[in-house]
PDB file of C-alpha atoms in Angstrom:
ATOM      1  CA  GLY A   1     192.726 185.370 -38.986  1.00 87.00           C
ATOM      2  CA  ILE A   2     194.757 182.841 -37.841  1.00 92.00           C
ATOM      3  CA  GLN A   3     192.738 180.509 -35.099  1.00 94.00           C
ATOM      4  CA  VAL A   4     195.246 179.019 -32.308  1.00 96.00           C
ATOM      5  CA  GLU A   5     193.710 176.663 -29.923  1.00 98.00           C
ATOM      6  CA  GLN A   6     195.352 175.072 -26.749  1.00 98.00           C
ATOM      7  CA  SER A   7     194.652 172.184 -25.187  1.00 98.00           C
ATOM      8  CA  PRO A   8     193.505 170.942 -22.396  1.00 98.00           C
ATOM      9  CA  PRO A   9     192.948 174.152 -20.544  1.00 98.00           C
ATOM     10  CA  ASP A  10     193.879 173.391 -17.588  1.00 98.00           C
ATOM     11  CA  LEU A  11     195.998 170.720 -15.519  1.00 97.00           C
ATOM     12  CA  ILE A  12     197.013 169.462 -11.899  1.00 97.00           C
ATOM     13  CA  LEU A  13     199.941 167.413 -11.879  1.00 96.00           C
ATOM     14  CA  GLN A  14     201.480 165.858  -9.094  1.00 97.00           C
ATOM     15  CA  GLU A  15     205.201 166.806  -8.369  1.00 97.00           C
ATOM     16  CA  GLY A  16     207.479 164.406 -10.706  1.00 97.00           C
ATOM     17  CA  ALA A  17     204.128 163.672 -13.084  1.00 98.00           C
ATOM     18  CA  ASN A  18     205.096 164.137 -17.271  1.00 97.00           C
ATOM     19  CA  SER A  19     202.588 166.320 -18.967  1.00 97.00           C
ATOM     20  CA  THR A  20     202.070 167.203 -22.591  1.00 98.00           C
ATOM     21  CA  LEU A  21     200.535 170.784 -23.898  1.00 98.00           C
ATOM     22  CA  ARG A  22     198.710 170.675 -26.999  1.00 98.00           C
ATOM     23  CA  CYS A  23     198.711 173.959 -30.001  1.00 98.00           C
ATOM     24  CA  ASN A  24     196.988 173.888 -32.477  1.00 98.00           C
ATOM     25  CA  PHE A  25     196.147 176.556 -35.842  1.00 96.00           C
ATOM     26  CA  SER A  26     194.550 177.218 -38.736  1.00 95.00           C
ATOM     27  CA  ASP A  27     197.439 178.791 -41.061  1.00 93.00           C
ATOM     28  CA  SER A  28     200.560 177.967 -42.122  1.00 91.00           C
ATOM     29  CA  VAL A  29     203.282 179.554 -39.672  1.00 90.00           C
ATOM     30  CA  ASN A  30     206.740 180.421 -40.183  1.00 87.00           C
ATOM     31  CA  ASN A  31     207.424 180.786 -36.325  1.00 91.00           C
ATOM     32  CA  LEU A  32     206.097 179.211 -32.977  1.00 95.00           C
ATOM     33  CA  GLN A  33     206.520 180.213 -29.885  1.00 96.00           C
ATOM     34  CA  TRP A  34     205.747 179.108 -26.341  1.00 98.00           C
ATOM     35  CA  PHE A  35     205.565 180.844 -23.715  1.00 97.00           C
ATOM     36  CA  HIS A  36     205.432 180.558 -19.477  1.00 98.00           C
ATOM     37  CA  GLN A  37     203.827 182.995 -17.566  1.00 97.00           C
ATOM     38  CA  ASN A  38     204.103 182.332 -13.625  1.00 93.00           C
ATOM     39  CA  PRO A  39     201.601 183.503 -10.863  1.00 89.00           C
ATOM     40  CA  TRP A  40     203.976 187.372 -11.209  1.00 88.00           C
ATOM     41  CA  GLY A  41     202.854 187.362 -14.471  1.00 91.00           C
ATOM     42  CA  GLN A  42     206.422 187.447 -15.955  1.00 92.00           C
ATOM     43  CA  LEU A  43     206.132 185.598 -19.704  1.00 95.00           C
ATOM     44  CA  ILE A  44     209.022 183.906 -20.136  1.00 95.00           C
ATOM     45  CA  ASN A  45     209.891 182.871 -23.847  1.00 95.00           C
ATOM     46  CA  LEU A  46     211.056 179.405 -23.707  1.00 97.00           C
ATOM     47  CA  PHE A  47     211.021 178.335 -27.216  1.00 97.00           C
ATOM     48  CA  TYR A  48     211.006 179.970 -30.765  1.00 95.00           C
ATOM     49  CA  ILE A  49     209.903 177.044 -32.569  1.00 95.00           C
ATOM     50  CA  PRO A  50     208.756 176.779 -35.975  1.00 92.00           C
ATOM     51  CA  SER A  51     209.580 173.542 -37.131  1.00 94.00           C
ATOM     52  CA  GLY A  52     211.337 170.292 -35.354  1.00 96.00           C
ATOM     53  CA  THR A  53     211.874 169.982 -32.040  1.00 97.00           C
ATOM     54  CA  LYS A  54     213.952 171.522 -28.940  1.00 97.00           C
ATOM     55  CA  GLN A  55     215.324 170.639 -25.547  1.00 97.00           C
ATOM     56  CA  ASN A  56     215.804 172.856 -22.999  1.00 95.00           C
ATOM     57  CA  GLY A  57     216.801 171.160 -19.128  1.00 97.00           C
ATOM     58  CA  ARG A  58     213.178 169.512 -18.262  1.00 97.00           C
ATOM     59  CA  LEU A  59     211.391 171.069 -21.203  1.00 98.00           C
ATOM     60  CA  SER A  60     210.829 169.984 -25.260  1.00 98.00           C
ATOM     61  CA  ALA A  61     209.093 170.535 -27.903  1.00 98.00           C
ATOM     62  CA  THR A  62     208.125 169.825 -30.861  1.00 98.00           C
ATOM     63  CA  THR A  63     206.479 171.333 -34.101  1.00 97.00           C
ATOM     64  CA  VAL A  64     205.013 169.840 -37.180  1.00 96.00           C
ATOM     65  CA  ALA A  65     204.151 173.144 -39.239  1.00 93.00           C
ATOM     66  CA  THR A  66     202.594 170.725 -42.228  1.00 94.00           C
ATOM     67  CA  GLU A  67     199.897 169.342 -39.698  1.00 96.00           C
ATOM     68  CA  ARG A  68     199.779 172.749 -37.609  1.00 96.00           C
ATOM     69  CA  TYR A  69     200.472 171.673 -34.477  1.00 97.00           C
ATOM     70  CA  SER A  70     202.770 171.709 -31.648  1.00 98.00           C
ATOM     71  CA  LEU A  71     203.463 169.992 -28.329  1.00 98.00           C
ATOM     72  CA  LEU A  72     205.467 171.576 -25.668  1.00 98.00           C
ATOM     73  CA  TYR A  73     206.575 168.627 -22.574  1.00 98.00           C
ATOM     74  CA  ILE A  74     207.838 169.087 -19.561  1.00 98.00           C
ATOM     75  CA  SER A  75     208.855 166.210 -17.639  1.00 97.00           C
ATOM     76  CA  SER A  76     209.195 165.590 -14.005  1.00 97.00           C
ATOM     77  CA  SER A  77     207.152 168.447 -13.036  1.00 97.00           C
ATOM     78  CA  GLN A  78     207.815 171.221 -10.173  1.00 97.00           C
ATOM     79  CA  THR A  79     205.818 173.444  -8.854  1.00 96.00           C
ATOM     80  CA  THR A  80     208.121 176.449 -10.309  1.00 96.00           C
ATOM     81  CA  ASP A  81     206.458 175.229 -13.075  1.00 97.00           C
ATOM     82  CA  SER A  82     203.202 176.341 -12.296  1.00 97.00           C
ATOM     83  CA  GLY A  83     201.292 179.133 -14.259  1.00 97.00           C
ATOM     84  CA  VAL A  84     200.194 179.767 -17.798  1.00 98.00           C
ATOM     85  CA  TYR A  85     201.643 178.232 -21.008  1.00 98.00           C
ATOM     86  CA  PHE A  86     200.878 179.984 -23.739  1.00 98.00           C
ATOM     87  CA  CYS A  87     201.187 179.544 -27.388  1.00 97.00           C
ATOM     88  CA  ALA A  88     201.458 182.389 -30.014  1.00 96.00           C
ATOM     89  CA  VAL A  89     202.013 182.496 -34.129  1.00 94.00           C
ATOM     90  CA  PRO A  90     202.116 185.077 -36.189  1.00 89.00           C
ATOM     91  CA  GLY A  91     198.545 186.445 -38.107  1.00 84.00           C
ATOM     92  CA  ASN A  92     197.898 190.046 -38.715  1.00 78.00           C
ATOM     93  CA  THR A  93     199.520 190.906 -35.862  1.00 79.00           C
ATOM     94  CA  PRO A  94     203.373 190.148 -34.965  1.00 82.00           C
ATOM     95  CA  LEU A  95     201.701 187.531 -32.458  1.00 89.00           C
ATOM     96  CA  VAL A  96     198.434 185.821 -32.096  1.00 92.00           C
ATOM     97  CA  PHE A  97     198.248 184.002 -28.368  1.00 95.00           C
ATOM     98  CA  GLY A  98     196.188 180.970 -28.074  1.00 97.00           C
ATOM     99  CA  LYS A  99     194.424 180.894 -24.799  1.00 97.00           C
ATOM    100  CA  GLY A 100     196.550 178.726 -22.939  1.00 98.00           C
ATOM    101  CA  THR A 101     196.920 176.337 -20.587  1.00 98.00           C
ATOM    102  CA  ARG A 102     197.111 177.024 -16.982  1.00 97.00           C
ATOM    103  CA  LEU A 103     199.292 174.851 -14.666  1.00 97.00           C
ATOM    104  CA  SER A 104     199.161 173.902 -10.956  1.00 97.00           C
ATOM    105  CA  VAL A 105     201.817 171.434 -10.188  1.00 97.00           C
ATOM    106  CA  ILE A 106     201.131 169.931  -6.797  1.00 97.00           C
ATOM    107  CA  ALA A 107     203.958 168.664  -3.862  1.00 94.00           C
TER     108      ALA A 107
ATOM    109  CA  ASP B  19     215.999 187.656 -14.920  1.00 47.00           C
ATOM    110  CA  THR B  20     214.564 189.599 -17.429  1.00 55.00           C
ATOM    111  CA  GLU B  21     216.961 192.309 -19.966  1.00 90.00           C
ATOM    112  CA  VAL B  22     213.167 194.434 -20.568  1.00 95.00           C
ATOM    113  CA  THR B  23     212.598 196.579 -17.497  1.00 96.00           C
ATOM    114  CA  GLN B  24     208.818 197.830 -16.988  1.00 97.00           C
ATOM    115  CA  THR B  25     208.189 200.808 -13.682  1.00 97.00           C
ATOM    116  CA  PRO B  26     206.228 200.951 -12.307  1.00 97.00           C
ATOM    117  CA  LYS B  27     205.081 197.171 -11.259  1.00 96.00           C
ATOM    118  CA  HIS B  28     201.967 198.430 -10.109  1.00 97.00           C
ATOM    119  CA  LEU B  29     199.807 201.546 -10.423  1.00 96.00           C
ATOM    120  CA  VAL B  30     196.575 202.694  -9.222  1.00 96.00           C
ATOM    121  CA  MET B  31     195.034 205.712 -10.459  1.00 93.00           C
ATOM    122  CA  GLY B  32     191.623 207.462 -10.774  1.00 91.00           C
ATOM    123  CA  MET B  33     189.568 207.997 -13.978  1.00 90.00           C
ATOM    124  CA  THR B  34     190.627 211.683 -14.096  1.00 90.00           C
ATOM    125  CA  ASN B  35     195.165 211.260 -13.443  1.00 90.00           C
ATOM    126  CA  LYS B  36     196.901 211.326 -16.171  1.00 95.00           C
ATOM    127  CA  LYS B  37     200.246 209.045 -15.706  1.00 96.00           C
ATOM    128  CA  SER B  38     202.817 207.073 -18.168  1.00 97.00           C
ATOM    129  CA  LEU B  39     204.004 203.500 -17.996  1.00 98.00           C
ATOM    130  CA  LYS B  40     207.780 202.817 -18.502  1.00 98.00           C
ATOM    131  CA  CYS B  41     209.383 200.522 -20.536  1.00 98.00           C
ATOM    132  CA  GLU B  42     213.318 200.437 -20.512  1.00 97.00           C
ATOM    133  CA  GLN B  43     215.948 197.427 -23.344  1.00 96.00           C
ATOM    134  CA  HIS B  44     219.825 197.417 -23.207  1.00 90.00           C
ATOM    135  CA  MET B  45     219.190 194.140 -25.103  1.00 91.00           C
ATOM    136  CA  GLY B  46     219.667 196.743 -28.969  1.00 91.00           C
ATOM    137  CA  HIS B  47     216.415 195.172 -30.430  1.00 93.00           C
ATOM    138  CA  ARG B  48     214.535 197.986 -32.634  1.00 92.00           C
ATOM    139  CA  ALA B  49     210.987 196.719 -32.174  1.00 93.00           C
ATOM    140  CA  MET B  50     209.150 197.630 -29.432  1.00 94.00           C
ATOM    141  CA  TYR B  51     205.580 196.464 -28.727  1.00 94.00           C
ATOM    142  CA  TRP B  52     202.510 197.271 -26.065  1.00 96.00           C
ATOM    143  CA  TYR B  53     200.068 194.648 -24.910  1.00 96.00           C
ATOM    144  CA  LYS B  54     197.381 194.038 -22.545  1.00 97.00           C
ATOM    145  CA  GLN B  55     196.242 191.415 -20.464  1.00 97.00           C
ATOM    146  CA  LYS B  56     193.369 190.834 -18.610  1.00 97.00           C
ATOM    147  CA  ALA B  57     192.921 188.803 -16.484  1.00 94.00           C
ATOM    148  CA  LYS B  58     192.563 185.365 -17.751  1.00 93.00           C
ATOM    149  CA  LYS B  59     193.235 185.956 -20.931  1.00 96.00           C
ATOM    150  CA  PRO B  60     195.810 186.066 -22.895  1.00 96.00           C
ATOM    151  CA  PRO B  61     197.960 189.183 -24.009  1.00 96.00           C
ATOM    152  CA  GLU B  62     196.242 191.209 -26.846  1.00 94.00           C
ATOM    153  CA  LEU B  63     198.573 193.408 -29.152  1.00 94.00           C
ATOM    154  CA  MET B  64     198.148 197.701 -28.617  1.00 96.00           C
ATOM    155  CA  PHE B  65     201.239 199.079 -30.597  1.00 95.00           C
ATOM    156  CA  VAL B  66     203.958 198.726 -32.119  1.00 93.00           C
ATOM    157  CA  TYR B  67     207.597 200.511 -32.752  1.00 93.00           C
ATOM    158  CA  SER B  68     209.331 199.662 -35.117  1.00 90.00           C
ATOM    159  CA  TYR B  69     212.835 202.036 -35.130  1.00 91.00           C
ATOM    160  CA  GLU B  70     210.992 204.161 -32.864  1.00 93.00           C
ATOM    161  CA  LYS B  71     208.419 204.778 -35.593  1.00 93.00           C
ATOM    162  CA  LEU B  72     205.049 203.685 -34.936  1.00 92.00           C
ATOM    163  CA  SER B  73     204.301 200.782 -37.218  1.00 89.00           C
ATOM    164  CA  ILE B  74     201.090 199.141 -35.538  1.00 88.00           C
ATOM    165  CA  ASN B  75     197.908 200.748 -33.342  1.00 89.00           C
ATOM    166  CA  GLU B  76     195.482 198.541 -33.095  1.00 88.00           C
ATOM    167  CA  SER B  77     192.497 200.821 -32.734  1.00 89.00           C
ATOM    168  CA  VAL B  78     193.895 201.829 -29.522  1.00 94.00           C
ATOM    169  CA  PRO B  79     191.606 204.460 -27.611  1.00 94.00           C
ATOM    170  CA  SER B  80     192.764 207.825 -27.775  1.00 94.00           C
ATOM    171  CA  ARG B  81     193.483 207.762 -23.720  1.00 96.00           C
ATOM    172  CA  PHE B  82     196.353 205.785 -24.096  1.00 97.00           C
ATOM    173  CA  SER B  83     199.154 207.469 -25.693  1.00 97.00           C
ATOM    174  CA  PRO B  84     202.649 205.621 -27.035  1.00 97.00           C
ATOM    175  CA  GLU B  85     206.259 207.160 -26.872  1.00 97.00           C
ATOM    176  CA  CYS B  86     208.830 205.832 -28.217  1.00 96.00           C
ATOM    177  CA  PRO B  87     211.731 209.001 -27.304  1.00 95.00           C
ATOM    178  CA  ASN B  88     214.871 206.940 -28.444  1.00 93.00           C
ATOM    179  CA  SER B  89     215.578 203.131 -29.211  1.00 90.00           C
ATOM    180  CA  SER B  90     215.542 202.218 -25.868  1.00 95.00           C
ATOM    181  CA  LEU B  91     212.569 203.890 -24.223  1.00 97.00           C
ATOM    182  CA  LEU B  92     209.141 202.888 -24.525  1.00 97.00           C
ATOM    183  CA  ASN B  93     206.007 204.948 -22.221  1.00 98.00           C
ATOM    184  CA  LEU B  94     202.956 204.575 -22.300  1.00 98.00           C
ATOM    185  CA  HIS B  95     200.606 207.790 -21.290  1.00 97.00           C
ATOM    186  CA  LEU B  96     197.646 207.330 -19.779  1.00 96.00           C
ATOM    187  CA  HIS B  97     195.037 209.946 -19.406  1.00 95.00           C
ATOM    188  CA  ALA B  98     191.005 209.903 -18.345  1.00 94.00           C
ATOM    189  CA  LEU B  99     191.086 206.249 -18.322  1.00 94.00           C
ATOM    190  CA  GLN B 100     188.155 203.625 -17.264  1.00 95.00           C
ATOM    191  CA  PRO B 101     187.949 201.322 -14.554  1.00 96.00           C
ATOM    192  CA  GLU B 102     187.630 198.705 -17.603  1.00 96.00           C
ATOM    193  CA  ASP B 103     191.259 199.573 -18.845  1.00 97.00           C
ATOM    194  CA  SER B 104     192.513 197.896 -15.118  1.00 97.00           C
ATOM    195  CA  ALA B 105     194.825 195.029 -16.541  1.00 97.00           C
ATOM    196  CA  LEU B 106     198.398 194.017 -17.092  1.00 98.00           C
ATOM    197  CA  TYR B 107     200.753 196.509 -19.160  1.00 98.00           C
ATOM    198  CA  LEU B 108     203.185 194.025 -20.996  1.00 97.00           C
ATOM    199  CA  CYS B 109     206.356 195.645 -22.955  1.00 97.00           C
ATOM    200  CA  ALA B 110     207.298 193.336 -25.187  1.00 95.00           C
ATOM    201  CA  THR B 111     211.097 193.962 -27.623  1.00 94.00           C
ATOM    202  CA  ALA B 112     212.309 191.859 -30.557  1.00 93.00           C
ATOM    203  CA  LYS B 113     215.254 192.041 -32.550  1.00 90.00           C
ATOM    204  CA  ASP B 114     212.956 193.466 -35.412  1.00 81.00           C
ATOM    205  CA  ARG B 115     209.861 193.825 -36.867  1.00 65.00           C
ATOM    206  CA  ASP B 116     209.617 193.397 -40.606  1.00 63.00           C
ATOM    207  CA  SER B 117     209.347 190.171 -40.869  1.00 57.00           C
ATOM    208  CA  PHE B 118     206.903 189.525 -38.687  1.00 73.00           C
ATOM    209  CA  ASN B 119     208.537 185.987 -37.340  1.00 80.00           C
ATOM    210  CA  GLU B 120     211.323 187.433 -34.486  1.00 86.00           C
ATOM    211  CA  LYS B 121     211.395 186.068 -30.638  1.00 90.00           C
ATOM    212  CA  LEU B 122     209.752 188.477 -28.721  1.00 92.00           C
ATOM    213  CA  PHE B 123     211.219 188.837 -25.080  1.00 94.00           C
ATOM    214  CA  PHE B 124     208.988 190.646 -22.217  1.00 95.00           C
ATOM    215  CA  GLY B 125     208.926 192.704 -19.404  1.00 95.00           C
ATOM    216  CA  SER B 126     207.607 191.863 -16.110  1.00 94.00           C
ATOM    217  CA  GLY B 127     204.777 194.038 -16.797  1.00 96.00           C
ATOM    218  CA  THR B 128     202.777 196.525 -14.812  1.00 97.00           C
ATOM    219  CA  GLN B 129     199.889 196.118 -13.012  1.00 97.00           C
ATOM    220  CA  LEU B 130     197.405 199.014 -13.234  1.00 97.00           C
ATOM    221  CA  SER B 131     194.155 200.098 -11.886  1.00 97.00           C
ATOM    222  CA  VAL B 132     192.091 202.241 -12.497  1.00 96.00           C
ATOM    223  CA  LEU B 133     189.653 203.232  -9.620  1.00 94.00           C
TER     224      LEU B 133
END
C-alpha cells in the first residue's frame, strides 16, 4: 500500500518563529489533506490540497503531486499551534495517515 | 467548532460491560467513519458507512459492532473489550465516500479506557 512519511517527527519552536513541515508519499494521489490534532484530541482539517498552493491565515500548504510531496508552512507561530500535524492521502482505505509531526510552541 | 458531535467524551468500562459510542452530524454528509487512535499514533480506519450501509470493515474484531440507524447517526457498540482496546475513538464524515477523495471532518473523539 501507499507509504506516507512526515518530517520532522518532533519540533520545538519559540513563539513567533516560522516552520516548514514535510509530507512525502510513495504513489500518485488525487488528494492530500493536512490535519491539526490539538492537545485535547480534536482533529481539524486544515487543507484539502491535491496540488498547488493554498493559504489560510498564518498557514499555507503546497503540494507538488508530480514529485510526491507536500509542505505545510506555519508563520509567526503561536502557542495554540501546538499539537500534532498529520498529512493523509487515499490508499486502499479512504485516508492513510502519516505518523505526524509533534509541534510544541513555547512562549 | 465541529459539526460532528461525539458522546460521551470519556468512557471507562470493565471487560464485561456493554457500552455504546455515539456520533451525530448535521452536515448532510452520506459517508461516516470510525477511526481508532492509540496514544502517539496516527488514526487507523475501522469502519466506513456509505448511505447507511457498511462498505468497509478493516478486519475489526466482532467485539466492536457498528450501526448506522440513519444518515445523521453512527453508533459503535462495545462488548467484552480488552484493555488493549483503550484508545481515542474518532468519528468522521464526508460528503460522499465513492471517490475516496472527499474532505473528512472529524468529531472530538471519545477517550475510552478498558479496565
